[in-house]
Coordinates of C-alpha atoms in Angstrom, one line a residue:
M216 CA 19.0 64.1 -7.4
K217 CA 23.1 65.0 -6.1
K218 CA 24.4 65.3 -2.8
L219 CA 27.3 67.2 -2.2
A220 CA 27.5 65.7 1.4
V221 CA 27.2 61.7 0.9
L222 CA 27.9 61.2 4.8
L223 CA 24.4 62.6 5.5
T224 CA 22.7 59.6 3.6
L225 CA 23.9 57.4 6.0
L226 CA 23.1 59.3 9.2
F227 CA 19.2 60.2 7.6
S228 CA 17.0 57.7 5.8
S229 CA 16.6 58.7 2.4
L230 CA 12.5 59.1 2.2
L231 CA 11.3 59.5 -1.5
S232 CA 7.8 60.2 -0.6
F233 CA 4.7 62.4 -0.4
A234 CA 4.1 62.9 3.4
Q235 CA 0.8 62.0 5.0
L236 CA -0.1 65.2 3.9
S237 CA -1.7 64.1 0.4
D238 CA -4.2 64.4 -2.0
K239 CA -5.1 60.4 -1.5
H240 CA -5.6 58.4 1.0
W241 CA -6.7 54.7 1.4
L242 CA -8.1 53.0 4.9
P243 CA -8.6 49.5 4.7
P244 CA -11.2 47.9 7.2
L245 CA -10.3 46.7 10.4
H246 CA -11.9 44.0 12.7
A247 CA -12.7 43.8 16.3
R248 CA -12.9 40.3 18.0
V249 CA -16.0 41.7 20.0
G250 CA -18.0 44.0 17.8
G251 CA -19.4 45.9 21.2
V252 CA -16.2 47.7 21.7
V253 CA -16.7 49.5 18.6
N254 CA -19.2 52.5 19.1
D255 CA -18.7 55.8 16.7
H256 CA -16.0 56.1 14.5
Y257 CA -15.5 59.3 12.3
I258 CA -12.8 60.5 9.8
Y259 CA -11.5 64.1 10.6
L260 CA -10.1 65.8 7.2
S261 CA -7.9 68.9 7.6
T262 CA -5.8 70.9 5.5
P263 CA -3.5 73.8 5.6
F264 CA -5.1 75.4 2.7
F265 CA -7.0 78.5 3.1
D266 CA -9.4 78.4 -0.6
P267 CA -12.2 75.8 0.3
F268 CA -11.6 72.6 -2.0
E269 CA -13.8 69.2 -1.8
V270 CA -12.8 66.0 -0.6
T271 CA -14.5 62.8 -2.1
I272 CA -14.8 59.9 0.2
T273 CA -15.9 56.4 -1.1
T274 CA -16.1 52.6 0.0
G275 CA -13.4 50.4 -1.9
D276 CA -15.6 49.7 -4.9
G277 CA -16.1 53.6 -5.3
T278 CA -19.4 54.2 -3.9
P279 CA -19.8 57.8 -2.6
I280 CA -20.7 57.7 1.6
S281 CA -23.3 59.7 2.6
G282 CA -22.6 63.3 2.1
S283 CA -19.5 63.3 -0.2
P284 CA -18.1 65.2 -1.4
F285 CA -17.1 67.5 1.5
S286 CA -15.6 70.9 1.7
I287 CA -12.6 71.6 3.6
S288 CA -10.0 74.6 4.6
L289 CA -7.9 75.4 6.5
I290 CA -10.5 77.6 9.1
N291 CA -13.2 74.2 8.3
P292 CA -11.7 71.0 8.9
I293 CA -14.3 68.4 9.4
K294 CA -15.5 65.3 10.9
V295 CA -17.5 62.6 9.4
L296 CA -19.6 60.0 11.0
I297 CA -19.0 56.3 9.6
G298 CA -20.6 54.2 11.9
N299 CA -22.0 53.6 15.2
S300 CA -21.1 49.8 15.4
Q301 CA -19.1 47.2 13.9
P302 CA -20.2 46.4 10.8
S303 CA -19.9 49.5 9.0
S304 CA -17.4 50.4 5.9
M305 CA -14.5 50.4 8.5
F306 CA -15.1 47.4 11.0
V307 CA -15.9 44.4 9.0
D308 CA -17.6 41.7 10.9
I309 CA -16.1 37.7 11.4
N310 CA -18.1 37.0 8.1
S311 CA -15.9 39.6 6.3
V312 CA -12.6 38.3 7.5
N313 CA -9.9 36.6 5.7
T314 CA -12.1 37.2 2.7
I315 CA -11.7 39.6 -0.6
E316 CA -14.1 42.3 0.0
S317 CA -15.1 45.3 -2.7
D318 CA -17.2 47.3 -0.6
K319 CA -15.5 47.8 2.4
G320 CA -12.7 50.4 3.5
L321 CA -12.3 54.2 2.2
I322 CA -10.7 55.9 -0.4
L323 CA -10.1 59.5 -0.1
S324 CA -9.4 62.3 -2.6
G325 CA -9.1 65.6 -3.2
P326 CA -7.7 68.3 -5.6
K327 CA -5.2 69.7 -3.1
D328 CA -3.1 67.9 0.1
F329 CA -5.4 67.4 3.2
Y330 CA -4.7 65.4 6.1
V331 CA -6.7 62.1 7.3
S332 CA -7.5 60.7 10.8
L333 CA -9.7 57.8 11.7
R334 CA -10.7 58.0 15.3
V335 CA -12.8 54.8 16.9
R336 CA -14.9 54.9 20.9
S337 CA -16.5 53.2 23.4
P338 CA -16.8 53.8 26.7
N339 CA -13.7 52.2 27.7
H340 CA -11.7 52.2 24.6
A341 CA -10.1 55.0 22.0
E342 CA -7.8 55.3 19.5
T343 CA -6.8 57.4 16.3
L344 CA -5.4 55.7 13.2
V345 CA -3.3 58.7 10.9
S346 CA -3.4 57.7 7.4
K347 CA 0.0 58.1 5.7
G348 CA -1.4 59.5 2.1
K349 CA 0.7 58.2 -0.7
T350 CA 3.5 57.5 1.4
A351 CA 1.9 54.5 2.9
K352 CA 1.9 52.3 -1.0
G353 CA 4.3 50.1 -1.7
T354 CA 5.1 46.1 -1.6
D355 CA 7.2 45.0 1.4
F356 CA 5.9 46.0 4.7
R357 CA 6.8 43.9 8.4
L358 CA 3.3 43.8 10.3
G359 CA 3.2 45.0 14.1
S360 CA 0.9 44.3 16.9
M361 CA 1.4 44.4 20.6
P362 CA 3.0 41.2 21.7
Q363 CA 0.6 39.6 24.3
E364 CA 0.7 37.0 27.8
F365 CA -2.9 37.0 28.1
D366 CA -6.2 36.3 26.2
G367 CA -8.9 38.4 27.8
E368 CA -11.3 37.0 26.0
A369 CA -11.8 40.6 23.4
R370 CA -8.4 40.3 22.2
N371 CA -6.8 39.9 18.8
F372 CA -4.2 40.8 16.2
V373 CA -5.6 42.6 12.7
S374 CA -4.0 43.4 9.8
S375 CA -5.6 44.7 6.4
F376 CA -4.8 45.9 3.5
M377 CA -6.3 47.4 0.0
A378 CA -4.9 47.2 -3.5
T379 CA -4.7 50.3 -5.5
E380 CA -4.3 48.4 -8.7
D381 CA -6.0 45.7 -10.5
N382 CA -4.6 42.1 -10.5
T383 CA -2.4 42.7 -7.4
T384 CA -1.2 39.3 -6.2
V385 CA -0.4 39.8 -2.2
T386 CA 0.9 37.2 0.0
V387 CA 1.4 37.1 3.7
S388 CA 3.9 34.9 5.5
D389 CA 7.1 34.6 8.0
Y390 CA 4.8 34.2 10.9
D391 CA 4.5 31.5 13.5
P392 CA 3.5 28.1 12.1
G393 CA 0.8 27.8 15.2
V394 CA -0.9 31.1 14.0
E395 CA -4.5 30.8 13.1
F396 CA -6.6 33.1 11.5
A397 CA -10.2 33.7 12.2
S398 CA -12.8 33.7 9.6
G399 CA -16.9 33.1 9.3
S400 CA -16.4 29.4 8.6
G401 CA -13.9 28.3 11.1
N402 CA -10.1 29.2 12.0
I403 CA -7.2 28.8 8.8
T404 CA -3.9 27.5 9.9
L405 CA -2.1 28.0 6.5
N406 CA 1.5 28.6 7.0
S407 CA 0.9 31.5 4.4
Q408 CA -1.6 33.2 2.4
N409 CA -2.0 34.4 -0.9
F410 CA -4.8 36.9 -2.5
T411 CA -5.6 38.4 -5.9
L412 CA -7.0 42.0 -5.7
N413 CA -8.2 44.4 -8.0
K414 CA -8.3 48.2 -7.0
G415 CA -10.2 49.1 -3.9
Q416 CA -10.6 45.6 -2.8
S417 CA -9.2 44.6 0.7
V418 CA -8.4 42.1 2.9
V419 CA -8.9 41.9 6.6
L420 CA -6.8 39.3 8.4
S421 CA -7.4 38.4 12.5
G422 CA -6.4 35.9 15.2
Y423 CA -7.6 36.0 18.2
N424 CA -5.9 35.5 21.9
E425 CA -7.4 32.2 22.2
V426 CA -4.8 30.4 20.5
P427 CA -1.5 30.6 22.1
A428 CA 0.6 31.2 19.5
N429 CA -1.6 34.0 18.2
L430 CA -0.6 36.2 21.2
S431 CA 3.3 37.0 19.7
G432 CA 3.2 34.8 16.5
F433 CA 2.4 37.4 14.2
V434 CA 4.3 40.0 15.4
G435 CA 6.8 40.5 12.4
A436 CA 4.8 38.9 9.7
L437 CA 5.7 39.5 6.3
L438 CA 3.5 41.1 3.4
N439 CA 4.8 41.1 0.2
S440 CA 2.7 42.5 -3.2
D441 CA 3.7 42.7 -6.7
K442 CA 1.6 46.0 -7.0
P443 CA 1.6 48.8 -4.2
I444 CA -1.0 48.2 -1.3
V445 CA -1.6 50.5 1.7
V446 CA -1.5 48.3 5.2
N447 CA -3.3 49.2 8.8
T448 CA -2.1 46.7 11.3
G449 CA -2.7 46.3 15.2
N450 CA -4.8 45.4 18.0
A451 CA -8.4 45.7 18.7
L452 CA -8.3 44.6 21.6
S453 CA -5.1 44.2 23.6
G454 CA -3.1 44.7 26.7
F455 CA 0.4 44.2 28.0
G456 CA 1.0 41.9 31.2
T457 CA 0.4 38.4 32.6
A458 CA -2.6 39.0 33.5
F459 CA -5.9 41.0 33.0
E460 CA -4.8 44.3 33.8
G461 CA -6.7 46.3 30.8
Q462 CA -7.1 46.6 27.2
D463 CA -7.7 49.2 24.4
F464 CA -7.0 49.7 20.5
N465 CA -3.6 49.7 19.2
L466 CA -4.1 50.5 15.7
D467 CA -2.1 52.6 13.4
Q468 CA -1.0 52.8 9.3
I469 CA 2.0 52.0 8.3
V470 CA 4.8 52.4 5.5
P471 CA 6.9 50.2 3.4
F472 CA 10.3 48.7 3.8
N473 CA 11.8 51.9 1.7
Q474 CA 10.1 54.6 4.1
V475 CA 11.7 53.1 7.5
G476 CA 15.3 54.1 8.7
N477 CA 18.0 53.5 11.4
Q478 CA 17.3 56.0 13.6
Y479 CA 14.3 57.3 15.6
I480 CA 13.3 59.4 18.7
L481 CA 10.7 58.8 21.2
V482 CA 8.7 60.6 23.6
K483 CA 7.4 58.5 26.6
G484 CA 3.9 59.0 27.7
N485 CA 1.9 58.5 30.8
G486 CA 1.9 55.0 31.2
S487 CA 3.6 52.2 33.7
D488 CA 6.8 50.3 33.0
T489 CA 4.6 47.6 31.6
S490 CA 2.8 49.6 29.3
E491 CA 5.6 52.0 27.9
R492 CA 7.8 49.3 25.8
P493 CA 8.6 50.5 22.3
L494 CA 8.5 47.0 19.8
V495 CA 11.2 47.2 17.0
I496 CA 11.1 44.7 13.9
A497 CA 14.3 44.1 12.1
T498 CA 13.7 44.5 8.0
Q499 CA 17.1 42.7 7.6
D500 CA 19.2 39.5 9.2
N501 CA 22.1 40.6 12.0
T502 CA 20.1 43.9 12.7
T503 CA 21.6 45.4 16.0
I504 CA 19.8 47.7 18.1
F505 CA 21.4 50.4 19.8
I506 CA 19.9 52.8 22.7
N507 CA 20.7 56.1 23.5
G508 CA 24.3 56.2 22.2
N509 CA 25.6 53.2 24.0
T510 CA 27.9 50.9 22.1
I511 CA 26.8 47.7 23.2
P512 CA 23.4 46.9 21.5
V513 CA 20.4 45.9 23.5
A514 CA 19.6 43.1 21.0
T515 CA 20.5 41.8 17.7
L516 CA 17.7 40.8 15.2
N517 CA 17.1 38.6 11.9
A518 CA 14.8 39.8 9.7
G519 CA 11.1 39.4 11.0
E520 CA 12.0 39.3 14.5
H521 CA 11.0 41.8 17.3
F522 CA 12.3 43.2 20.6
L523 CA 10.2 45.2 22.9
I524 CA 12.7 47.8 24.8
P525 CA 12.0 48.3 28.6
S526 CA 10.9 51.7 29.7
S527 CA 14.1 51.7 31.9
N528 CA 15.7 53.1 28.6
Y529 CA 13.4 56.0 28.6
I530 CA 15.6 58.9 29.8
G531 CA 14.8 62.2 31.5
T532 CA 12.6 64.2 34.1
F533 CA 9.1 62.4 35.6
Q534 CA 7.0 64.4 33.2
H535 CA 9.4 64.4 30.2
K536 CA 11.5 61.2 29.1
N537 CA 12.7 60.6 25.7
M538 CA 14.3 57.5 24.0
Y539 CA 17.0 57.4 20.8
I540 CA 17.0 54.5 19.3
E541 CA 19.7 53.8 16.4
S542 CA 20.8 50.2 14.2
N543 CA 22.8 49.2 11.5
N544 CA 19.5 48.3 9.4
P545 CA 16.4 49.8 8.3
I546 CA 14.0 49.1 11.2
Y547 CA 10.2 49.4 12.0
V548 CA 9.4 50.8 15.5
Y549 CA 5.9 50.8 17.5
Q550 CA 5.3 52.9 19.8
F551 CA 3.3 51.5 22.5
L552 CA 1.9 54.5 25.2
A553 CA -0.6 54.7 27.8
G554 CA -2.4 58.1 28.3
N555 CA -2.3 57.5 31.9
S556 CA -0.5 54.9 34.2
S557 CA -3.5 52.4 34.0
D558 CA -2.7 49.8 31.4
A559 CA -6.2 50.2 29.9
T560 CA -5.3 53.1 28.2
T561 CA -2.5 52.5 25.7
G562 CA -2.3 54.0 22.3
L563 CA -0.1 53.0 19.5
N564 CA 2.2 55.7 17.5
F565 CA 4.0 54.1 14.4
I566 CA 7.1 56.3 14.5
P567 CA 8.7 58.3 11.6
P568 CA 12.7 57.8 11.3
L569 CA 14.5 60.8 11.5
S570 CA 14.8 62.7 8.5
C571 CA 16.3 66.6 7.9
Y572 CA 13.3 67.0 5.0
W573 CA 10.3 66.7 7.4
Q574 CA 8.1 69.4 6.6
K575 CA 8.4 72.5 8.8
T576 CA 4.7 72.9 9.9
V577 CA 1.7 71.2 10.6
K578 CA -1.7 72.7 9.7
L579 CA -4.4 71.3 11.4
I580 CA -5.0 68.7 13.6
P581 CA -8.2 69.2 14.6
E582 CA -10.2 68.9 17.6
Y583 CA -6.8 66.4 18.9
K584 CA -8.4 66.0 22.4
R585 CA -12.0 64.7 20.8
I586 CA -13.3 61.9 19.0
G587 CA -16.7 62.7 18.1
N588 CA -18.7 64.2 21.0
T589 CA -16.3 62.4 24.0
S590 CA -13.4 65.0 25.1
Y591 CA -10.1 63.1 26.6
D592 CA -8.8 66.0 28.2
D593 CA -5.5 64.2 29.7
S594 CA -4.0 64.7 26.2
Q595 CA -0.4 66.2 25.0
I596 CA 1.4 67.0 21.9
I597 CA 4.3 65.1 21.2
I598 CA 7.1 67.2 19.4
V599 CA 10.8 66.2 17.4
T600 CA 12.3 68.8 16.0
A601 CA 16.0 70.1 15.3
A602 CA 18.0 70.9 18.2
D603 CA 18.2 74.7 17.1
A604 CA 14.8 75.2 15.8
T605 CA 11.9 77.5 17.6
V606 CA 8.6 76.0 17.5
S607 CA 5.4 77.7 18.2
I608 CA 1.8 76.1 18.6
N609 CA -1.0 78.6 16.9
N610 CA 1.7 81.2 16.6
A611 CA 2.5 81.1 20.6
T612 CA 6.5 80.2 21.0
I613 CA 6.6 77.4 23.3
T614 CA 8.8 78.3 26.0
S615 CA 8.5 74.9 28.0
A616 CA 11.9 73.1 28.8
S617 CA 12.8 70.5 25.8
L618 CA 15.1 67.4 26.3
I619 CA 18.3 66.7 23.8
P620 CA 18.3 63.1 23.9
L621 CA 21.4 61.0 24.8
G622 CA 23.1 59.8 21.6
N623 CA 22.2 62.4 19.4
S624 CA 22.5 66.0 20.1
N625 CA 21.0 67.5 17.0
W626 CA 17.3 66.7 17.9
K627 CA 15.2 67.7 20.8
T628 CA 11.8 66.9 22.0
Y629 CA 8.8 68.9 23.8
R630 CA 5.8 67.5 25.5
V631 CA 3.0 69.9 25.5
S632 CA -0.2 70.5 26.9
N633 CA -2.5 72.9 25.2
P634 CA -6.1 74.1 25.9
L635 CA -6.8 74.9 22.2
T636 CA -9.2 72.3 20.5
N637 CA -7.2 72.8 16.7
I638 CA -4.0 73.1 16.7
F639 CA -1.1 74.1 14.0
V640 CA 2.9 73.7 14.9
E641 CA 5.5 75.4 13.2
S642 CA 9.0 75.0 13.5
T643 CA 12.2 76.8 11.8
G644 CA 13.7 73.2 11.4
P645 CA 12.3 70.3 10.0
V646 CA 9.6 68.9 13.2
A647 CA 7.6 65.5 13.4
V648 CA 4.1 66.1 15.5
G649 CA 1.7 63.5 17.3
V650 CA -0.4 63.3 20.2
F651 CA -1.7 60.8 23.0
G652 CA -4.2 60.9 25.6
S653 CA -6.8 59.5 27.5
D654 CA -10.3 60.2 29.2
G655 CA -8.4 60.0 32.5
E656 CA -9.7 56.5 33.3
N657 CA -10.3 53.7 30.9
A658 CA -9.8 54.8 27.5
G659 CA -6.4 56.1 25.5
F660 CA -5.2 56.6 22.1
G661 CA -2.2 58.3 20.0
G662 CA -1.3 59.4 16.8
Y663 CA 1.1 60.8 14.8
Y664 CA 0.5 63.2 12.0
S665 CA 3.6 64.2 10.2
G666 CA 7.5 62.7 10.1
F667 CA 7.1 60.5 7.5
G668 CA 8.6 63.3 4.4
S669 CA 10.1 63.5 2.5
E670 CA 13.1 64.3 0.5
P671 CA 12.7 65.7 -2.6
E672 CA 13.4 63.8 -5.7
D673 CA 13.3 64.3 -9.6
T674 CA 10.3 64.9 -10.7
D675 CA 8.5 64.5 -14.7
I676 CA 5.7 66.7 -15.2
T677 CA 3.3 67.1 -18.1
I678 CA 1.5 70.3 -18.9
C679 CA -0.8 71.8 -21.5
S680 CA 0.6 73.9 -23.9
N681 CA -1.3 76.5 -22.8
S682 CA -1.1 76.6 -19.2
T683 CA 1.3 77.9 -16.4
I684 CA 2.4 75.8 -13.1
D685 CA 4.1 76.7 -10.2
L686 CA 7.6 74.4 -10.6
F687 CA 8.6 74.6 -6.8
E688 CA 5.0 73.0 -5.9
A689 CA 5.3 70.5 -8.8
I690 CA 8.4 69.1 -6.5
E691 CA 7.6 65.8 -5.1
G692 CA 8.7 66.0 -1.2
N693 CA 9.8 68.9 1.1
P694 CA 12.5 71.1 -0.4
E695 CA 13.9 74.2 0.5
A696 CA 12.2 77.8 -0.7
G697 CA 14.5 80.3 -2.0
G698 CA 16.5 78.1 -4.4
F699 CA 17.2 79.1 -8.2
W700 CA 16.5 77.6 -11.6
T701 CA 18.5 76.8 -14.5
P702 CA 17.7 77.5 -16.9
S703 CA 15.9 80.3 -15.4
L704 CA 12.4 81.0 -16.0
N705 CA 10.6 84.0 -17.8
S706 CA 8.7 84.7 -14.8
D707 CA 11.8 85.1 -12.6
T708 CA 10.0 83.2 -9.7
N709 CA 8.6 79.8 -9.9
I710 CA 6.2 79.7 -12.4
F711 CA 6.6 78.1 -15.7
D712 CA 4.0 79.6 -18.3
A713 CA 4.0 77.0 -21.1
T714 CA 3.6 80.3 -23.7
L715 CA 7.2 81.6 -22.9
D716 CA 8.9 78.6 -21.3
N717 CA 10.6 75.7 -23.2
E718 CA 10.1 72.3 -23.1
G719 CA 13.0 70.7 -21.4
T720 CA 14.6 70.0 -17.8
Y721 CA 14.6 72.8 -15.4
I722 CA 17.4 72.5 -12.0
Y723 CA 16.3 73.4 -8.7
N724 CA 19.3 74.3 -6.6
Y725 CA 19.7 74.9 -3.1
D726 CA 21.4 74.1 0.3
I727 CA 19.8 73.0 3.6
V728 CA 21.6 72.1 6.8
C729 CA 21.4 69.0 8.4
D730 CA 23.2 67.3 11.3
G731 CA 25.2 70.6 11.5
L732 CA 26.6 70.5 7.8
T733 CA 25.2 72.3 4.9
V734 CA 24.1 70.1 1.8
N735 CA 23.7 71.3 -1.7
E736 CA 20.4 69.8 -3.5
T737 CA 19.9 69.8 -7.2
I738 CA 16.3 68.6 -8.0
S739 CA 15.4 68.2 -11.8
I740 CA 12.2 68.3 -13.2
N741 CA 11.2 67.5 -17.1
V742 CA 8.7 69.3 -18.3
T743 CA 7.1 68.5 -21.4
F744 CA 3.9 69.5 -23.3
E745 CA 0.6 68.5 -24.4
Q746 CA -0.6 70.2 -26.9
L747 CA -3.9 72.3 -26.3
P748 CA -6.9 70.2 -28.8
F749 CA -8.6 72.7 -31.1
A750 CA -12.4 72.2 -31.3
G751 CA -12.5 74.6 -33.9
N752 CA -14.2 78.3 -33.9
D753 CA -17.1 79.5 -33.0
T754 CA -19.6 80.5 -35.9
A755 CA -23.4 80.8 -36.9
K756 CA -25.1 79.7 -40.2
S757 CA -28.3 80.0 -41.4
F758 CA -30.1 76.6 -43.0
C759 CA -33.4 76.8 -45.2
A760 CA -35.8 73.7 -43.8
S761 CA -35.0 72.5 -47.4
E762 CA -31.5 71.7 -47.4
S763 CA -29.7 68.8 -47.2
P764 CA -28.1 67.4 -44.3
F765 CA -24.9 69.3 -43.5
N766 CA -21.4 68.5 -41.7
L767 CA -20.9 70.6 -39.0
F768 CA -17.4 70.2 -38.6
T769 CA -17.1 72.0 -42.2
L770 CA -18.0 75.1 -40.2
L771 CA -15.8 74.6 -37.1
G772 CA -12.8 74.6 -39.6
T773 CA -11.2 71.0 -38.2
T774 CA -11.8 67.3 -39.3
N775 CA -11.1 66.5 -35.6
A776 CA -14.1 63.5 -34.5
F777 CA -12.7 62.8 -31.2
G778 CA -15.3 65.0 -29.1
N779 CA -18.8 65.1 -28.3
W780 CA -21.7 67.0 -30.1
T781 CA -24.9 68.7 -27.9
L782 CA -27.8 70.2 -28.7
N783 CA -28.7 72.9 -26.0
G784 CA -27.1 70.6 -23.3
V785 CA -28.7 67.4 -25.1
P786 CA -26.1 64.8 -26.5
R787 CA -26.2 64.1 -30.0
T788 CA -24.5 61.0 -31.8
N789 CA -23.1 63.0 -34.6
G790 CA -21.9 66.4 -36.0
F791 CA -24.3 66.1 -39.2
I792 CA -27.6 68.4 -38.8
D793 CA -30.6 67.6 -41.1
P794 CA -32.4 70.9 -41.2
S795 CA -35.8 69.0 -42.1
I796 CA -36.2 67.6 -39.0
D797 CA -33.3 69.2 -36.3
S798 CA -34.1 72.0 -34.1
A799 CA -32.5 75.5 -34.2
G800 CA -30.0 75.9 -31.2
D801 CA -26.3 76.1 -30.2
Y802 CA -24.6 72.9 -31.1
I803 CA -21.8 72.6 -29.2
Y804 CA -18.5 70.4 -30.3
T805 CA -16.6 69.5 -26.9
I806 CA -13.2 67.8 -26.8
P807 CA -13.1 66.2 -23.3
A808 CA -10.3 67.1 -20.4
T809 CA -7.4 65.3 -20.5
S810 CA -4.9 64.7 -17.7
A811 CA -2.9 68.2 -18.6
C812 CA -5.6 69.8 -20.6
E813 CA -8.9 71.1 -19.7
A814 CA -12.2 70.9 -22.1
V815 CA -12.3 72.8 -24.6
S816 CA -15.3 73.7 -26.9
A817 CA -16.7 75.0 -30.1
T818 CA -20.3 76.6 -30.9
V819 CA -22.3 76.9 -34.2

């Protein structure tokens, strides 16, 4: 891909990803120090597509959960009960902590893109963890959790990871040497740990706050792997303050180094100055952090070091404040925010860096105020979008005042209350959407449903020699519509027809306005064909029972022997018929489907 305005690659993160809307998701399991705080927990599924399709949910070892597959569509988002307590497939007890587990965690896949969120509740606690889809896959991560000053007897840090390929080596390191990991056989005091996992296997790491170093010594720990993994992190439970002032779940899924950036905008929740403190973690040495356009840094960090930004840096009115964070190197930003003034209602939002390539719609966030049968009516929607954009929720344009953050006037933010249950957000510019809320008393949550997306990237695709494909939809990322192809397609649209168009490289060219400047994008898609296999020609033949065995391939007109024979639906070992013992009927020869071509059959 070529960019004519190189300056913008410095101003905005270059995110080569698939966004949180994805056709595959991985959810490593989690662990609560006190299992009783985990009650009912659910997977919520939604999609922007009108036509229904099926989503398969399995545990890490590939075993489908009860009810899988599940049919979803734009008008039919669903929730799936995963468990009512710990242990479950998503919350493991102490005997499954710091060990390699094969049948824990969840893998979700479908033929089209969809959103996934894990929501957990109990009478006094709640949280929403939003899957980042394929964007979450990577090899280098900095782990975040709430830095704490008090034990509270139920508090911990928890981080977990799941392998997406066999023979994956994972190393966790660069944490305080006093950190101790919980396990079923006693605490582990190693200064680093190594694990080798196969696809779908996972590890949950946790440390309890009774060990002083565990209060904040694991914040910023380094997680490396030699093949892509997916990571969840946070606390179950945790709370700010120097004494017991309440606690809640603070959990989210994160992304690897190559998906974070150096410009962020945060919208404040409803919490106190104690609970509304964003956490930044450096990925490189000599990283300087600037707030709201100030030229004097609030902190200078080395790789793995963290800094809690004081709540006083939020700027705006009482009910709508935001903060602009900038750094000279890529950083992780974890936002702790609260649903109300109680410090017991915190939630964790893992914040996406600003990008002109965010998607323009989020369809759909289902039951954003609910976890199962419990309603959290004190909930609001967070929106970050381009300063000149028009935003609507469920087709109603937002007319409430927005704030343009000090330090970057190209963006604005909204905080919106909406009485509807299912919401979709549309903007005329790039948009990131999150939610936060509480029950008004003891439980709060937060979750970002978009934003990690996705600069278009050059793509290689292989299609069957008799098929058609929408090349625009095949581009990985979020390209702008309305561009043109070179060479042009025979359809004069985005449709590539393998019977009319040739193999080769096709260039998609379009303009995008970013930070007030027009950027010209050129994206290449290299198309190759896989030849549709020939199973043979349908035919018929009559035999006398006394005839010798006969090779049916001679009737099909092919010698291809890579398929399978069936008689009236019953598998056969080969393509020979013995008229003296075999039955009459339909002998069907089928060549199985490949990644590019569907199965083909011929009948004798």
